[in-house]
PDB file of N, CA and C and ligand atoms in Angstrom:
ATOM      1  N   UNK A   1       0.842  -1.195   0.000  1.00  0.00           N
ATOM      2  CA  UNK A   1       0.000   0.000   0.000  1.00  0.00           C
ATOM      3  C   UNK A   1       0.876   1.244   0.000  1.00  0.00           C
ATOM      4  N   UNK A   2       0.192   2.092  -0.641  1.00  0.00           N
ATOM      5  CA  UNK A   2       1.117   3.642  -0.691  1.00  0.00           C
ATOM      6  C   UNK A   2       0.342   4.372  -0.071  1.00  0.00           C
ATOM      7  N   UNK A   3       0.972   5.143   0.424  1.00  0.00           N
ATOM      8  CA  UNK A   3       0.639   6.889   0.938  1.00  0.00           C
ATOM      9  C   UNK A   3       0.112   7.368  -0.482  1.00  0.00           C
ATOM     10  N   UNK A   4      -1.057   8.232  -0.173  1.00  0.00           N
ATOM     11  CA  UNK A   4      -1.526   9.101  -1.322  1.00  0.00           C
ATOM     12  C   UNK A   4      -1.849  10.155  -1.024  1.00  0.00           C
ATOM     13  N   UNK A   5      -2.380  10.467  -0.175  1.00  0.00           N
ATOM     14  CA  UNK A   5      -2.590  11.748   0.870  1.00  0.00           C
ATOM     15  C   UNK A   5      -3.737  11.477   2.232  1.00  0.00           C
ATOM     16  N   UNK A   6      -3.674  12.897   2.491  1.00  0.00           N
ATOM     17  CA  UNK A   6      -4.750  12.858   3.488  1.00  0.00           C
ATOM     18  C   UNK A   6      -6.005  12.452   3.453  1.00  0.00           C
ATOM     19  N   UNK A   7      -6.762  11.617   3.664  1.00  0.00           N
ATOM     20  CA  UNK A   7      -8.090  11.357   3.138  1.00  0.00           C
ATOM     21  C   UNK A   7      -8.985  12.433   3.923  1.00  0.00           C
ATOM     22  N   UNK A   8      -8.482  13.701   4.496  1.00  0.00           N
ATOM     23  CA  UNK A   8      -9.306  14.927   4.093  1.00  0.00           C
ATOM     24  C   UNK A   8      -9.277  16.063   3.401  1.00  0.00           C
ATOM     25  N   UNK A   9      -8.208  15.711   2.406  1.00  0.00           N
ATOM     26  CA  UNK A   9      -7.869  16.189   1.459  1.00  0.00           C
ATOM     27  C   UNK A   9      -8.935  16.071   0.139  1.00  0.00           C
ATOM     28  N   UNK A  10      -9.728  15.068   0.073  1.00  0.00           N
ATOM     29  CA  UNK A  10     -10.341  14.959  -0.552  1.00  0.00           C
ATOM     30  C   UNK A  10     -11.894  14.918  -0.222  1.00  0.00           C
ATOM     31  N   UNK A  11     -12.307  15.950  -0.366  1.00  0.00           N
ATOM     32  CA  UNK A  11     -13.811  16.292   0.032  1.00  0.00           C
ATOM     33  C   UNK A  11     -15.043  15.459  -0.526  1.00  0.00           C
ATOM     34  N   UNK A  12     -16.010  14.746   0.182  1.00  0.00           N
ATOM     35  CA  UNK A  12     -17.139  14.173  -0.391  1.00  0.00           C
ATOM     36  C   UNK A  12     -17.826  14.656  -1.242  1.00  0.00           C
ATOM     37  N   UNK A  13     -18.001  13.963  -2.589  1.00  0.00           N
ATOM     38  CA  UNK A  13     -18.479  13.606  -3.570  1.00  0.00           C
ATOM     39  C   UNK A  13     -17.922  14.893  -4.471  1.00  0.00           C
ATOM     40  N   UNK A  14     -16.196  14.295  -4.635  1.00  0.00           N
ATOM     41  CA  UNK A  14     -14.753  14.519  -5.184  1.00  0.00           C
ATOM     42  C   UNK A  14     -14.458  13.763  -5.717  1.00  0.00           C
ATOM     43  N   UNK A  15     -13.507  14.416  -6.742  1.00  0.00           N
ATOM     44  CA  UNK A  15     -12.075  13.532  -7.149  1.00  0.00           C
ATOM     45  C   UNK A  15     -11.092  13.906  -6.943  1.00  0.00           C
ATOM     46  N   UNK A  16     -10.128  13.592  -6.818  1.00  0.00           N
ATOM     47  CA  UNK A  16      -8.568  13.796  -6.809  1.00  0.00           C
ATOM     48  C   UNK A  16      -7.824  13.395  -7.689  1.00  0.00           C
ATOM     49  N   UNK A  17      -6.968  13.367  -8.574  1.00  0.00           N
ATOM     50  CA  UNK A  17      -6.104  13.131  -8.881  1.00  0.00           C
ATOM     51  C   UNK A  17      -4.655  13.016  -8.884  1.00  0.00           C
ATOM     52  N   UNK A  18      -4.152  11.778  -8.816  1.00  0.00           N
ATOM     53  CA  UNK A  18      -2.504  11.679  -8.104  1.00  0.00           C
ATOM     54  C   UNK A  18      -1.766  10.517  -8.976  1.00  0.00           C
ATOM     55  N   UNK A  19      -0.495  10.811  -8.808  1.00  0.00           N
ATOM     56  CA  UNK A  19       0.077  10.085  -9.139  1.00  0.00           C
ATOM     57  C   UNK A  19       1.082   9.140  -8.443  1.00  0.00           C
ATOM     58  N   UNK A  20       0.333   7.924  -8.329  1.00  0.00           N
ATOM     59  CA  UNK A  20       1.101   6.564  -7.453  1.00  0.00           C
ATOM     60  C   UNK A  20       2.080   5.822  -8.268  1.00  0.00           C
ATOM     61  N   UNK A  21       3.704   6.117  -8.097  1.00  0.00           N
ATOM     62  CA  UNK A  21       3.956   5.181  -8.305  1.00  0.00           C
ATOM     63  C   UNK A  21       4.657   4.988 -10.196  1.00  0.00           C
ATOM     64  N   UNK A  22       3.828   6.304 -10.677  1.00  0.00           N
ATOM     65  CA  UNK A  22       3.981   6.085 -11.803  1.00  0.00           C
ATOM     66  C   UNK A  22       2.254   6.009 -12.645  1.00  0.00           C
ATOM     67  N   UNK A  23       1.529   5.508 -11.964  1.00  0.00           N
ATOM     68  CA  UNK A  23       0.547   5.179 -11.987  1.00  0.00           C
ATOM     69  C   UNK A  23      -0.722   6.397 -12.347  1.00  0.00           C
ATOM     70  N   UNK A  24      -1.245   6.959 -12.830  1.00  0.00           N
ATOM     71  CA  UNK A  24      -2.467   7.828 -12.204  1.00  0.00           C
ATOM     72  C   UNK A  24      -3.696   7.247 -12.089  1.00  0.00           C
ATOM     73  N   UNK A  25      -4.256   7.639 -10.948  1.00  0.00           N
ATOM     74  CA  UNK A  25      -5.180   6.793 -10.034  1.00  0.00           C
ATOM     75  C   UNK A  25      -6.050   8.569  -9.962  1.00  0.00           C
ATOM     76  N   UNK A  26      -7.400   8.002  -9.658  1.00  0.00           N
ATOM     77  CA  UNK A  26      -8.328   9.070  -9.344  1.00  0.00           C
ATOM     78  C   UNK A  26      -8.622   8.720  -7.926  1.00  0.00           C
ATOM     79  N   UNK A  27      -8.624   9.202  -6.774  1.00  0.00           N
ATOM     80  CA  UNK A  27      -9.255   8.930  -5.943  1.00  0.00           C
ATOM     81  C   UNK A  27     -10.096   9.756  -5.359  1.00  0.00           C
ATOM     82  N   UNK A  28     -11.764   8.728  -5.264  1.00  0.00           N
ATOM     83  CA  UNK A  28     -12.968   9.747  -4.838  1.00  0.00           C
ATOM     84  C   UNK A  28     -13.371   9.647  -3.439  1.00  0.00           C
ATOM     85  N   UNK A  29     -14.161   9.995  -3.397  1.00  0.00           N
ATOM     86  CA  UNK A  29     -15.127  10.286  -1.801  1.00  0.00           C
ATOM     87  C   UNK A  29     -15.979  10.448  -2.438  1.00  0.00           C
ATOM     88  N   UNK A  30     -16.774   9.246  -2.137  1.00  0.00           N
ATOM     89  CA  UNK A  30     -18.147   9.211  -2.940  1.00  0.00           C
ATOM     90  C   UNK A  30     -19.647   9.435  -1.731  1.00  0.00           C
ATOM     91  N   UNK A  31     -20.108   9.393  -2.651  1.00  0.00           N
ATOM     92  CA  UNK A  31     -21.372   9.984  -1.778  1.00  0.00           C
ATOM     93  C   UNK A  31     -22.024   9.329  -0.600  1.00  0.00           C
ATOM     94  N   UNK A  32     -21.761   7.909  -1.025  1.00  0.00           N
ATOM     95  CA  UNK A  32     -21.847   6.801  -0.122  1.00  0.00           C
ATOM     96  C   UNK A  32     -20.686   7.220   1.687  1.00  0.00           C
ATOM     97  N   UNK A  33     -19.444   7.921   1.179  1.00  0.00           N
ATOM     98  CA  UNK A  33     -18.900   8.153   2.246  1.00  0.00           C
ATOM     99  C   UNK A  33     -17.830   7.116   2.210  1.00  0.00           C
ATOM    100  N   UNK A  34     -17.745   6.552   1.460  1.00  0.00           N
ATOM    101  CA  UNK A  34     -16.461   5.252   0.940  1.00  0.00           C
ATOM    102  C   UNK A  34     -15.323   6.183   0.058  1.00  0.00           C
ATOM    103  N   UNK A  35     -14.392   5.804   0.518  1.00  0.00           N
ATOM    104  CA  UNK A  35     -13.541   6.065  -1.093  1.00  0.00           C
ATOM    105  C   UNK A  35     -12.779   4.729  -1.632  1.00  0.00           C
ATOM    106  N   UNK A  36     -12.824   5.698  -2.457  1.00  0.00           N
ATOM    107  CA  UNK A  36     -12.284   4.319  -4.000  1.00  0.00           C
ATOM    108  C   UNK A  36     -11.118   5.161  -4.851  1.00  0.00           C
ATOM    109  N   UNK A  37     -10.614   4.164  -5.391  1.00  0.00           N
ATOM    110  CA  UNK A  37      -9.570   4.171  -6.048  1.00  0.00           C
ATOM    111  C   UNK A  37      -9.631   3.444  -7.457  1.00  0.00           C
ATOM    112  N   UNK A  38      -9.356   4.179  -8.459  1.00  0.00           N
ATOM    113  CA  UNK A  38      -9.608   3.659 -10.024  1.00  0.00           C
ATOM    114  C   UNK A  38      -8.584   4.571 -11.114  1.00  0.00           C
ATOM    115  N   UNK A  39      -8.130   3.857 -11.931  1.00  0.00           N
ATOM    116  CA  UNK A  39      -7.365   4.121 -12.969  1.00  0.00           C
ATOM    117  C   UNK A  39      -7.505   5.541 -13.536  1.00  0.00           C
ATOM    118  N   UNK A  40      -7.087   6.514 -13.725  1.00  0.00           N
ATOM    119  CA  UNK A  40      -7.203   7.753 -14.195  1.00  0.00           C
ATOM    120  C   UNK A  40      -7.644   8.328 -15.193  1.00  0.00           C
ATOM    121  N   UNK A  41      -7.780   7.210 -15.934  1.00  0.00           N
ATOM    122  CA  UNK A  41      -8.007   7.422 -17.414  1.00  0.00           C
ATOM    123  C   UNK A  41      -9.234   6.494 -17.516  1.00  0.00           C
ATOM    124  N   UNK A  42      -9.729   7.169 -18.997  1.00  0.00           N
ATOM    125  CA  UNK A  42     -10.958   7.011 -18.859  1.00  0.00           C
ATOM    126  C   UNK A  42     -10.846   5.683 -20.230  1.00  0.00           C
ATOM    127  N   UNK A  43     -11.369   4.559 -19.801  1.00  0.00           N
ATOM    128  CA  UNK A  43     -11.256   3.453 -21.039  1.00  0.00           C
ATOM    129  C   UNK A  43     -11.497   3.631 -22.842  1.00  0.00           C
ATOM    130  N   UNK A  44     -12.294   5.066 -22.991  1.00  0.00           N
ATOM    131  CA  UNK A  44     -12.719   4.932 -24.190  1.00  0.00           C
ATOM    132  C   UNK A  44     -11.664   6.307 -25.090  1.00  0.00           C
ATOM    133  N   UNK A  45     -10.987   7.220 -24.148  1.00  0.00           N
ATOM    134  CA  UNK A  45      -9.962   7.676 -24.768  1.00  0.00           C
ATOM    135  C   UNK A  45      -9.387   8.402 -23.393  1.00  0.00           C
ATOM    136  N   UNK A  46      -8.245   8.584 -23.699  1.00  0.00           N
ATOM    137  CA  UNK A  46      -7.141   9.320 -23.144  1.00  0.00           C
ATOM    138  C   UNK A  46      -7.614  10.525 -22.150  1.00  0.00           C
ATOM    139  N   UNK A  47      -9.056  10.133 -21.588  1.00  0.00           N
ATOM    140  CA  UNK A  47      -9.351  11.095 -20.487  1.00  0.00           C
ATOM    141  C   UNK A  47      -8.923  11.498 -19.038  1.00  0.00           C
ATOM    142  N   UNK A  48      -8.936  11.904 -18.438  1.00  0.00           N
ATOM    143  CA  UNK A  48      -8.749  12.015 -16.459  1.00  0.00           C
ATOM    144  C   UNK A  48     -10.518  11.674 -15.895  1.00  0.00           C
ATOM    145  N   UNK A  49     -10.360  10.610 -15.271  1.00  0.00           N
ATOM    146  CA  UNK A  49     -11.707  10.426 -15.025  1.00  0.00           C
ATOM    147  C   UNK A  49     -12.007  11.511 -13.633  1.00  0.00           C
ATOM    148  N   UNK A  50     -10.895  11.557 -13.006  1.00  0.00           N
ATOM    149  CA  UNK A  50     -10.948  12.169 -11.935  1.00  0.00           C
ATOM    150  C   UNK A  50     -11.233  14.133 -12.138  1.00  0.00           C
ATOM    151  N   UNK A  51     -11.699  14.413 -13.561  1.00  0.00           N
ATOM    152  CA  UNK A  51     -12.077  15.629 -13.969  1.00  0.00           C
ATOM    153  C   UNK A  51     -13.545  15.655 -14.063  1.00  0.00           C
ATOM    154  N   UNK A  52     -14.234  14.501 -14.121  1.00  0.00           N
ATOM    155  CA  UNK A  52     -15.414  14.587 -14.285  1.00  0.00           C
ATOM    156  C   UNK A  52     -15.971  14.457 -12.424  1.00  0.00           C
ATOM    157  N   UNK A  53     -17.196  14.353 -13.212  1.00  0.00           N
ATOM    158  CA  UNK A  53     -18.132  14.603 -11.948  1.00  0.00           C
ATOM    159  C   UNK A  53     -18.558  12.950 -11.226  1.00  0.00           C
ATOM    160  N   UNK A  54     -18.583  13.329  -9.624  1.00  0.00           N
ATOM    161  CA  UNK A  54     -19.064  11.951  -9.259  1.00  0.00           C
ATOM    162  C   UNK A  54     -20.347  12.193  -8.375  1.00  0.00           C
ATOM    163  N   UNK A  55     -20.826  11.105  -8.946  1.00  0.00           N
ATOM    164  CA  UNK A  55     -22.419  11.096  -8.356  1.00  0.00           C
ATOM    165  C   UNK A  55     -22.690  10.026  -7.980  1.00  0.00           C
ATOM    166  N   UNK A  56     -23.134   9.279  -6.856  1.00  0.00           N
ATOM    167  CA  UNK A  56     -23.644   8.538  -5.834  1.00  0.00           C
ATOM    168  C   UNK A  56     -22.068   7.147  -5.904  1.00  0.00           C
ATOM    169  N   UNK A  57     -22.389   6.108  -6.212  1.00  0.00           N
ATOM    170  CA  UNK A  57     -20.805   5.809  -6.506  1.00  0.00           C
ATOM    171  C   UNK A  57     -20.458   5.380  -7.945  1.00  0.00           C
ATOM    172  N   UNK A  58     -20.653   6.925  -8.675  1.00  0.00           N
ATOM    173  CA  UNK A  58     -20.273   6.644  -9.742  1.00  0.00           C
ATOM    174  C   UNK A  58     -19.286   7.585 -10.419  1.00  0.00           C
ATOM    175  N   UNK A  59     -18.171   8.033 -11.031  1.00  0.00           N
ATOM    176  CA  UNK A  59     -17.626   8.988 -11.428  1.00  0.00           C
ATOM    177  C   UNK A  59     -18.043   8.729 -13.166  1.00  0.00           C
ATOM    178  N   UNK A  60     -18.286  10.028 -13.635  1.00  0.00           N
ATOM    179  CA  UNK A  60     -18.520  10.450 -15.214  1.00  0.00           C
ATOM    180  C   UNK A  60     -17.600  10.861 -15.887  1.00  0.00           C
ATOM    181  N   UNK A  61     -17.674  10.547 -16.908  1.00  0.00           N
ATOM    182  CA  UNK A  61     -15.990  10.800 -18.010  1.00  0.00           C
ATOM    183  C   UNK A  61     -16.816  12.195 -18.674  1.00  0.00           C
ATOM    184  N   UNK A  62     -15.852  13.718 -18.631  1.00  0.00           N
ATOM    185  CA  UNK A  62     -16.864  14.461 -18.914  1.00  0.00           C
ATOM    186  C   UNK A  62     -16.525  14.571 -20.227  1.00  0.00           C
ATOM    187  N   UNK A  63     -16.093  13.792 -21.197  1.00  0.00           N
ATOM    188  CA  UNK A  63     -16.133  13.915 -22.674  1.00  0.00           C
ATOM    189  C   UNK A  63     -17.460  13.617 -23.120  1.00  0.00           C
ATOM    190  N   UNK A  64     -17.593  12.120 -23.268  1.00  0.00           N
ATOM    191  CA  UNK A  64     -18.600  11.704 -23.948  1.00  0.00           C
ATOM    192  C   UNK A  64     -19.724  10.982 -22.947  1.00  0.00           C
ATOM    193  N   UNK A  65     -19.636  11.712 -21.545  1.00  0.00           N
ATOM    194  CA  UNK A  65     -20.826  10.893 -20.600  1.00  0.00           C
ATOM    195  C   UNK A  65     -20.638   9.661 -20.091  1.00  0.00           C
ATOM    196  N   UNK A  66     -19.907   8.504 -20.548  1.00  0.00           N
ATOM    197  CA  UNK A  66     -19.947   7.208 -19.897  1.00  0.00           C
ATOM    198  C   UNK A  66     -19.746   7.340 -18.232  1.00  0.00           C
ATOM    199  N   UNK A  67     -20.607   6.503 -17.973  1.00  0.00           N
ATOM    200  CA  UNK A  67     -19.800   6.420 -16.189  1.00  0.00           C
ATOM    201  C   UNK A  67     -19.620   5.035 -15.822  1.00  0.00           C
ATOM    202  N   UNK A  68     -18.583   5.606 -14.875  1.00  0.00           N
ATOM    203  CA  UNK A  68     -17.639   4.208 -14.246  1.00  0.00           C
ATOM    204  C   UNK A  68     -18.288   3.676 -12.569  1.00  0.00           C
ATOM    205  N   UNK A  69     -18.755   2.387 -12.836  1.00  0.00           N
ATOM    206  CA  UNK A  69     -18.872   1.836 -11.107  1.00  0.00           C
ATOM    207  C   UNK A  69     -17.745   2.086 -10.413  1.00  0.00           C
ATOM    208  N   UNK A  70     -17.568   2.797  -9.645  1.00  0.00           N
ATOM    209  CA  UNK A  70     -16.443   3.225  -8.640  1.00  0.00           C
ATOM    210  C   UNK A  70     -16.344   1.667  -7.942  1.00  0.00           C
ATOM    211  N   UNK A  71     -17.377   0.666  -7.743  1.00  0.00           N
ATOM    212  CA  UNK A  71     -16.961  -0.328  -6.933  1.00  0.00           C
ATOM    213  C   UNK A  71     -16.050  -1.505  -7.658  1.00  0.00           C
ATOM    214  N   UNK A  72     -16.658  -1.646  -8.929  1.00  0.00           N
ATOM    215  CA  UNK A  72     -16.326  -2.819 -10.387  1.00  0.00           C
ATOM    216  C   UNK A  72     -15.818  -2.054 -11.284  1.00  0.00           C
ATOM    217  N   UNK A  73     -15.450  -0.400 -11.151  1.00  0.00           N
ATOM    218  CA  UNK A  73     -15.200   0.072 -12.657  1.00  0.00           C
ATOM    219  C   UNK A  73     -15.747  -0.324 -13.879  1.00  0.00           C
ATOM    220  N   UNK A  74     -16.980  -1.007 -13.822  1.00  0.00           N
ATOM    221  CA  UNK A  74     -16.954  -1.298 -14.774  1.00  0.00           C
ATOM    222  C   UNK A  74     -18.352   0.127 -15.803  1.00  0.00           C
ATOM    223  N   UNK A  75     -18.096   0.143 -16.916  1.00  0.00           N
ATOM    224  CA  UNK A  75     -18.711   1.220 -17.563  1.00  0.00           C
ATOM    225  C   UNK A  75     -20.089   1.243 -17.515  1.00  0.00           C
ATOM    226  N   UNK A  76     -21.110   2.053 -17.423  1.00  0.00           N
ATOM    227  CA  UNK A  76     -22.774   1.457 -16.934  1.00  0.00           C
ATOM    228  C   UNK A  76     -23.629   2.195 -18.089  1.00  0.00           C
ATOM    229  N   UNK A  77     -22.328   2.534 -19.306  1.00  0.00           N
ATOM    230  CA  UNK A  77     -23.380   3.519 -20.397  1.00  0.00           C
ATOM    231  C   UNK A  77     -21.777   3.467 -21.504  1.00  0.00           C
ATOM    232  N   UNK A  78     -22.444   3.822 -22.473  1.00  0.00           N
ATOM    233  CA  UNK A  78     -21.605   3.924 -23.812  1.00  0.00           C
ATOM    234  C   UNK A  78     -21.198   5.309 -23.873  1.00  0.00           C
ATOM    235  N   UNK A  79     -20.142   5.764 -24.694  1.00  0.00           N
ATOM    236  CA  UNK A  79     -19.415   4.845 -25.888  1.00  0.00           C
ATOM    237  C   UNK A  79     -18.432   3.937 -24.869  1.00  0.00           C
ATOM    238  N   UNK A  80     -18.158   4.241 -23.190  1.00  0.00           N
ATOM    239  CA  UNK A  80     -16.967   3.500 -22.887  1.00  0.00           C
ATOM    240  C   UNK A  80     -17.949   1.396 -23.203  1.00  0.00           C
ATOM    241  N   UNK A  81     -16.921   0.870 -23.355  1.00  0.00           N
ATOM    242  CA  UNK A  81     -17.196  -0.788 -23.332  1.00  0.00           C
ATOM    243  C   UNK A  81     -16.204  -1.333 -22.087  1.00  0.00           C
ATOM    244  N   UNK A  82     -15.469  -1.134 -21.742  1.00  0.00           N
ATOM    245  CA  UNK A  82     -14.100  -1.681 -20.824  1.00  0.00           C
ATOM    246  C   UNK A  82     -14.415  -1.335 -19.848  1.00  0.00           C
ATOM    247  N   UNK A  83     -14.101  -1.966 -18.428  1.00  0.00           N
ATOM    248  CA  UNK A  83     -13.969  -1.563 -17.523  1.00  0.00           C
ATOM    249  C   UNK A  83     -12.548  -0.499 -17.302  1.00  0.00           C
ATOM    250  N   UNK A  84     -12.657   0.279 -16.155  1.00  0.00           N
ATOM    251  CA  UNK A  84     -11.164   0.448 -15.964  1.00  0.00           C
ATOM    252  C   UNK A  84     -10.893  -0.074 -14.464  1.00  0.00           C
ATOM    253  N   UNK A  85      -9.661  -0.171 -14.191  1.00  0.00           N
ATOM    254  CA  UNK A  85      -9.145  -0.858 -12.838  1.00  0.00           C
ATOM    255  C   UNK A  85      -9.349  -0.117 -11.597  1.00  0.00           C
ATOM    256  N   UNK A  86      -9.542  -1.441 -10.986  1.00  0.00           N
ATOM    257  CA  UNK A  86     -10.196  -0.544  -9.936  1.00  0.00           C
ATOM    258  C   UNK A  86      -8.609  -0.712  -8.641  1.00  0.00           C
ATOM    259  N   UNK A  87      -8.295   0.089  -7.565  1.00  0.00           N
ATOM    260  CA  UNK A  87      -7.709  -0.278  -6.658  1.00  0.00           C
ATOM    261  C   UNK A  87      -7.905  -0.181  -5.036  1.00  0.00           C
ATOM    262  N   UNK A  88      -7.581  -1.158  -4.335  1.00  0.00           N
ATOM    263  CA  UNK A  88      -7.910  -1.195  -2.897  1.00  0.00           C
ATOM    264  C   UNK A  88      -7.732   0.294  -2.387  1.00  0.00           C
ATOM    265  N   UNK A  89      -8.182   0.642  -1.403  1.00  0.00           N
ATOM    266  CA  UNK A  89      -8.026   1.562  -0.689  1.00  0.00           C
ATOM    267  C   UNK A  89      -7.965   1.310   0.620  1.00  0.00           C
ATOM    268  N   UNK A  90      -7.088   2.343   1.358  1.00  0.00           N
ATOM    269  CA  UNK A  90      -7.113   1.896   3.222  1.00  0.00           C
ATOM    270  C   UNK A  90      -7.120   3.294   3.628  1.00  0.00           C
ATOM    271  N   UNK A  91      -7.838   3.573   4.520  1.00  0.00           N
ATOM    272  CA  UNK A  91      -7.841   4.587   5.522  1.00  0.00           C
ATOM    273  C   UNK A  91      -7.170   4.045   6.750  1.00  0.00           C
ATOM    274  N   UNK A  92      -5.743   4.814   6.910  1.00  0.00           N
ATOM    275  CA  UNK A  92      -5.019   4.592   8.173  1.00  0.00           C
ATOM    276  C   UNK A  92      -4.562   6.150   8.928  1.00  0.00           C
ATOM    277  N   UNK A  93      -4.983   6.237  10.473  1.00  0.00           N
ATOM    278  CA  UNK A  93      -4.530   7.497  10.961  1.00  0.00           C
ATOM    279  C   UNK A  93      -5.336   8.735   9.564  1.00  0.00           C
ATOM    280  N   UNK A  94      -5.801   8.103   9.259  1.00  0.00           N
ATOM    281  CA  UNK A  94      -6.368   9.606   8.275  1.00  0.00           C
ATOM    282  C   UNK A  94      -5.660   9.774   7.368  1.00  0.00           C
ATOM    283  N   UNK A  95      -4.659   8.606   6.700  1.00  0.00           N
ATOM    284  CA  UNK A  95      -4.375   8.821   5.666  1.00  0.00           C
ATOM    285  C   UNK A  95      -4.776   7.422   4.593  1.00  0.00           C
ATOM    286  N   UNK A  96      -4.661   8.196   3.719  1.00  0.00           N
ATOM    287  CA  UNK A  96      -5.526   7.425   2.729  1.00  0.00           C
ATOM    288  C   UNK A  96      -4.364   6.550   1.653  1.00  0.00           C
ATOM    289  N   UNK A  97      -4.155   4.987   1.494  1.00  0.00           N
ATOM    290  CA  UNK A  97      -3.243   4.126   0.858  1.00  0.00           C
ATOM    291  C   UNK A  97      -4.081   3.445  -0.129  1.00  0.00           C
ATOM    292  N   UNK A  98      -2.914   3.334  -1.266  1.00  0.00           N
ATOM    293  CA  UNK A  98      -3.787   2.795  -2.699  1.00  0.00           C
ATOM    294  C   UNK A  98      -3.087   1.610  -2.241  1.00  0.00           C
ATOM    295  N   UNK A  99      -3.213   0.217  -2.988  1.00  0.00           N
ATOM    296  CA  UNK A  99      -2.738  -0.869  -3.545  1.00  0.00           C
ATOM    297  C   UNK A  99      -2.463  -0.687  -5.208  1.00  0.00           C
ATOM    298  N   UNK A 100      -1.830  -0.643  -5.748  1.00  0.00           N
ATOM    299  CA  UNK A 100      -1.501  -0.742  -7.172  1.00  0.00           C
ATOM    300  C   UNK A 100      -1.743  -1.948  -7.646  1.00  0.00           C
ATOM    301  N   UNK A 101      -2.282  -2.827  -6.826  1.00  0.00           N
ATOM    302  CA  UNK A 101      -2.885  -4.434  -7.746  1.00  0.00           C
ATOM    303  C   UNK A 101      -4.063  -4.127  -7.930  1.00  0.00           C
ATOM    304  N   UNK A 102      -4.587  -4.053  -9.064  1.00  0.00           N
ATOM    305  CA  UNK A 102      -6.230  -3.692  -9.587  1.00  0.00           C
ATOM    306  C   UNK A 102      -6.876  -5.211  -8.802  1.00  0.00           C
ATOM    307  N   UNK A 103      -8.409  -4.627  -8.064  1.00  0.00           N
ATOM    308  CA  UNK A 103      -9.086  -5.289  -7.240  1.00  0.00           C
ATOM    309  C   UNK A 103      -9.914  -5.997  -8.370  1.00  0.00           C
ATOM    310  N   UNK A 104     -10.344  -5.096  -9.320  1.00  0.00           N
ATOM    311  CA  UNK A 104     -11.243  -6.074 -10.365  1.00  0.00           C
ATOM    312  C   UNK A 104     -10.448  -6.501 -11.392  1.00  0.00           C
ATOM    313  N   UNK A 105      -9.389  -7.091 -11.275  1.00  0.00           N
ATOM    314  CA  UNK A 105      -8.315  -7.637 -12.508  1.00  0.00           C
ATOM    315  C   UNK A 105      -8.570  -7.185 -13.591  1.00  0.00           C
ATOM    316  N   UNK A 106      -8.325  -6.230 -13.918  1.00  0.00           N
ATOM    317  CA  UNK A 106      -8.046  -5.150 -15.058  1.00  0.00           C
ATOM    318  C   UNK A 106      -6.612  -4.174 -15.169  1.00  0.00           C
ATOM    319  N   UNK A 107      -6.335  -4.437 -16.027  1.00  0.00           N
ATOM    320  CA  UNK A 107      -4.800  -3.796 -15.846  1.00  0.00           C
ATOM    321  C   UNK A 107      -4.760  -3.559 -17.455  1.00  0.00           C
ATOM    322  N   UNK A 108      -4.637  -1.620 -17.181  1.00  0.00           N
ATOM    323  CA  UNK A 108      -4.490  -0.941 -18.888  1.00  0.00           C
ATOM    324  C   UNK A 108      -3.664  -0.992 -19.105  1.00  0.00           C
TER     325      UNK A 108
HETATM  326  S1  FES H 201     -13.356   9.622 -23.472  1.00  0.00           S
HETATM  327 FE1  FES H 201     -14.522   8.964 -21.787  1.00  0.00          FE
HETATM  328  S2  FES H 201     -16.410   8.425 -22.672  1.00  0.00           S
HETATM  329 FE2  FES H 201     -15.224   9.016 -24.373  1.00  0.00          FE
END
């Protein structure tokens, strides 16, 4: 697990964007009050998912509308078809750690 920041750094029903590792990861605070961790990019082109908007636990790619299950990543509307990867998250002491092994075995 990595350090990513403060998990009050990132305000409910947010994104963040960071870079783990090499990696860019979006991490939200979703409305639910969970956060999640998912691939940065958006499956159907070269987007920051973590620019769009998130709504209940879902974040929106604000190009062409698709949105991503923050829990399965997986896409719940077109044009995306792919999931994108999703990664563990830990809240420790108030800080917030990714895993870089995608939880729903997806790896872009
Ligand atoms: S780039 Fe995200 S839906 Fe097209």
């Amino acid at each position: 697990m990595i350090r990513v920041c403060a998990a009050a750094e990132v305000a409910k029903g947010t994104a963040v964007s960071a870079e783990v590792d090499g990696t860019p990861v979006a991490v939200v605070h979703a409305d639910d009050d969970a956060f999640y961790a998912v691939r940065d990019e958006c499956s159907h082109a070269s987007i920051a998912l973590s620019e769009g908007e998130v709504e209940g636990c879902m974040i929106e790619c604000w190009l062409h509308g698709s949105r991503f299950d923050l829990r399965t990543g997986a896409p719940t509307g077109l044009p995306a078809t792919e999931p994108v990867p999703t990664y563990p998250v830990e809240i420790r002491d108030g800080d917030l750690y990714v895993d870089l092994n995608p939880s729903n075995g997806v790896t872009a």
